[in-house]
Backbone as a ProteinNet text record, in pm:
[ID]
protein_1_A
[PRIMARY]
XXXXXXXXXXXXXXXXXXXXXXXXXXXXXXXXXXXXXXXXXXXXXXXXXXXXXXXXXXXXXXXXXXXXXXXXXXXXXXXXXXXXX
[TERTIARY]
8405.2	8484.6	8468.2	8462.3	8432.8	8330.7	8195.2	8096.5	8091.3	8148.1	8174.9	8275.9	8391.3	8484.4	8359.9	8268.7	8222.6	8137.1	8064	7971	8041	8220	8268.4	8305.9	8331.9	8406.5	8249.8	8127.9	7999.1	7914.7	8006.4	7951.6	8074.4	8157.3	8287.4	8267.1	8195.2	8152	8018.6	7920.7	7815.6	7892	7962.2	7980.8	8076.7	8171.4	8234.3	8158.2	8025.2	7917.1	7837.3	7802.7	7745	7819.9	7969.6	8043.7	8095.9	8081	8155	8012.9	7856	7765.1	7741.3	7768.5	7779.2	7818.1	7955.8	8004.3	8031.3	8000.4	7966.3	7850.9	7746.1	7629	7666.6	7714.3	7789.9	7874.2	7930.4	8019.3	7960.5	7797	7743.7	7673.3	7633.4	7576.7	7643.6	7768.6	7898.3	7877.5	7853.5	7883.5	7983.7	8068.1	8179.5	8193.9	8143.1	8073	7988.3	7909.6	7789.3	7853.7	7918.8	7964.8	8077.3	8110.4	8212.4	8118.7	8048.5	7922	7851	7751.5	7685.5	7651.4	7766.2	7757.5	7700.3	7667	7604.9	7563.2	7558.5	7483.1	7488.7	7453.2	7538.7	7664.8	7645.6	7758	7854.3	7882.4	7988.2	8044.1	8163.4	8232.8	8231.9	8174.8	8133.3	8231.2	8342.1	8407.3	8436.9	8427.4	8391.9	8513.1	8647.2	8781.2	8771.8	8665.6	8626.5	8597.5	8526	8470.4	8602.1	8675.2	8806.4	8930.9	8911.8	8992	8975.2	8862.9	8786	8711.1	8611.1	8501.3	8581.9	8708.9	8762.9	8829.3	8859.6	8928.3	8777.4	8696.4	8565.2	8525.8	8516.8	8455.3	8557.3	8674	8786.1	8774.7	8784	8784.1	8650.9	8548.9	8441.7	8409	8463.8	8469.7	8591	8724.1	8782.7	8797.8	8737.7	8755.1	8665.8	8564.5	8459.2	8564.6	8586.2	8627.4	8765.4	8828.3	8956.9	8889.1	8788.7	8729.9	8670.6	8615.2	8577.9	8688	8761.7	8899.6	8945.1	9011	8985.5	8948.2	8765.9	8728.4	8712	8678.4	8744.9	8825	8987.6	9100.6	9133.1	8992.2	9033.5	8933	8836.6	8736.2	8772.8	8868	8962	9057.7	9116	9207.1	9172	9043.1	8965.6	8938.8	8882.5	8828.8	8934.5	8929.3	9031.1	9026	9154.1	9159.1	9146.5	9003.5	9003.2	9068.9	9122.6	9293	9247.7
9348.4	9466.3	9569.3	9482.6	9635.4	9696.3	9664.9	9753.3	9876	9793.9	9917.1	10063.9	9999.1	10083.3	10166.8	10126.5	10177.9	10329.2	10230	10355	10459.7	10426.1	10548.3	10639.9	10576.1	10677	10748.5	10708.3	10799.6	10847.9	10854	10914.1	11044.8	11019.8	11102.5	11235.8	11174.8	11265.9	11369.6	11281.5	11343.4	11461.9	11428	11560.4	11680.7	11589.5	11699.4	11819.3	11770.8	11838.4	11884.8	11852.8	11942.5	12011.1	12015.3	12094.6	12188	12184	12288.5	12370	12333	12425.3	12503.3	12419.3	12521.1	12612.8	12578	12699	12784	12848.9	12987.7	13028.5	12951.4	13000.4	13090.5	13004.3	13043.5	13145.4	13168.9	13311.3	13387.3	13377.3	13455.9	13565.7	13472.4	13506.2	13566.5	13582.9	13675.2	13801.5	13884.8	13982.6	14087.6	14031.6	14093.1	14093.8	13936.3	13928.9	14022.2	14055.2	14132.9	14252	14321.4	14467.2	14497.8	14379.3	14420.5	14374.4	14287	14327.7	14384.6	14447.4	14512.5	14649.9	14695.3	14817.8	14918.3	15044.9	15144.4	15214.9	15378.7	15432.2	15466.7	15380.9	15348.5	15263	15152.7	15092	15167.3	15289.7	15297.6	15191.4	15186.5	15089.5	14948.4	14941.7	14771	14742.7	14593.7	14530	14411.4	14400.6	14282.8	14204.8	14240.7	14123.9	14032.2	14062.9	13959.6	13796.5	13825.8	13721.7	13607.5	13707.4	13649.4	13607.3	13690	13622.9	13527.5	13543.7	13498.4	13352.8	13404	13264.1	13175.2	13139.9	13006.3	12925.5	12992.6	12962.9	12888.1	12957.4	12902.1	12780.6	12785.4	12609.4	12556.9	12573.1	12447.8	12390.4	12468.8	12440.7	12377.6	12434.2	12370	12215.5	12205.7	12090.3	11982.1	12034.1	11921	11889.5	11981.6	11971.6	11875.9	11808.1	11667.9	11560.5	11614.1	11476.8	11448	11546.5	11513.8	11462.3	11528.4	11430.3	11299.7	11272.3	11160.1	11059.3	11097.3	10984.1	10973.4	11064.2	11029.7	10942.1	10949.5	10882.8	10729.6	10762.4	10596.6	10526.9	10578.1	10535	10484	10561.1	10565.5	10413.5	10419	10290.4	10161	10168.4	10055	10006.1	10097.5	10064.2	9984.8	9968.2	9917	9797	9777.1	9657.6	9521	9403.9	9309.3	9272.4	9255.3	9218.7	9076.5	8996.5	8902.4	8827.2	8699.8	8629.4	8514.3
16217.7	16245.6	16135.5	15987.7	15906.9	15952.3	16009.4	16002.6	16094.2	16222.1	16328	16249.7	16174.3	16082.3	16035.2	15959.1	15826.5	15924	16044.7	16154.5	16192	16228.6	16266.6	16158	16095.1	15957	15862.5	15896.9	15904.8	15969.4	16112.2	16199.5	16196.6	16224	16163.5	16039.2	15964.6	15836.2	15849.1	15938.2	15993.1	16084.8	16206.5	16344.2	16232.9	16131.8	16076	15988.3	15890.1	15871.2	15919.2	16057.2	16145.1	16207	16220.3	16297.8	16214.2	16093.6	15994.2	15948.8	16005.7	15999.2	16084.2	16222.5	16311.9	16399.4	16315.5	16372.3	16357.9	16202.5	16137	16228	16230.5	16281.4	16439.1	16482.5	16641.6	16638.4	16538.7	16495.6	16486.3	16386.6	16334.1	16447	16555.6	16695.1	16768.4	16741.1	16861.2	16847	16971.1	16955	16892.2	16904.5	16807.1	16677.2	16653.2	16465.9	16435.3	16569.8	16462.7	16528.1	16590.9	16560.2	16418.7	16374.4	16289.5	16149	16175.6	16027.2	16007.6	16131.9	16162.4	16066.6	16118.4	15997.3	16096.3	16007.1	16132.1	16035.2	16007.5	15906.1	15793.3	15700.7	15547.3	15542	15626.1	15633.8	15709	15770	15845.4	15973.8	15981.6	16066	16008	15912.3	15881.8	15819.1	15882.1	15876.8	15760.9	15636.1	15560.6	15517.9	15623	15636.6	15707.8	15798.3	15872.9	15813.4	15687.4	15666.6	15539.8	15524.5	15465.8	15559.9	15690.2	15798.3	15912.3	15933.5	16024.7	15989.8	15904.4	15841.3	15808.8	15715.3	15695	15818.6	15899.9	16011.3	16106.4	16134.6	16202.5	16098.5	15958.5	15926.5	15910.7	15909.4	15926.4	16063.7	16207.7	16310.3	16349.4	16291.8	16326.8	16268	16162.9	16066.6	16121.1	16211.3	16266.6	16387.3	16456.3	16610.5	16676	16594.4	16627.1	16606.5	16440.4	16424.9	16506.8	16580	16659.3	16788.9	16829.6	16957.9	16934.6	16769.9	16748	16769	16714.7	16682.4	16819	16904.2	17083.6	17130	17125.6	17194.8	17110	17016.5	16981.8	17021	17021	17061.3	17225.5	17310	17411.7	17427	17403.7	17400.3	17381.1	17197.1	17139.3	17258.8	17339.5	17411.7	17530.6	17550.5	17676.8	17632.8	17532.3	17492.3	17463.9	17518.3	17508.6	17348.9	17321.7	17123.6	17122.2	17052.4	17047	16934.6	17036.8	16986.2	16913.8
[MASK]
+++++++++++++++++++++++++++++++++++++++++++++++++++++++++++++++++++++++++++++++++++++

């Protein structure tokens, strides 16, 4: 049983590192990201609260929203499986 423990809790660490990379990236790609970074001529219109309001909020969410489906579907799996007595 530890080892299965040890796979989820580094697989867990893996989706949370890939999920806290990508989802700046996926921000970065929004249209709305890039009109408000964008900028226009000499920087007019360009937005740079964005990245103090916005960016921490995208790698927190991106960084726990795996691992909340990870832990899910674990729980939902654990619950299937008979506990051997």
């Amino acid at each position: 049983m530890k080892r299965h423990g040890d796979a989820v809790t580094c697989g867990g660490c893996a989706l949370s590192a890939a999920g806290a990379t990508a989802a700046p990236l996926l921000w970065l790609s929004m249209p709305r990201t890039r009109r408000h970074l964008g900028g226009g001529f000499e920087n007019e219109g360009m937005d740079v609260t964005v990245l103090f309001t916005e960016l921490p909020f995208v790698v927190v969410g991106g960084a726990f929203l795996p691992l909340l489906v990870l832990t899910l579907l674990v729980r939902l799996v654990g619950r299937r499986r008979p506990r051997p007595d």
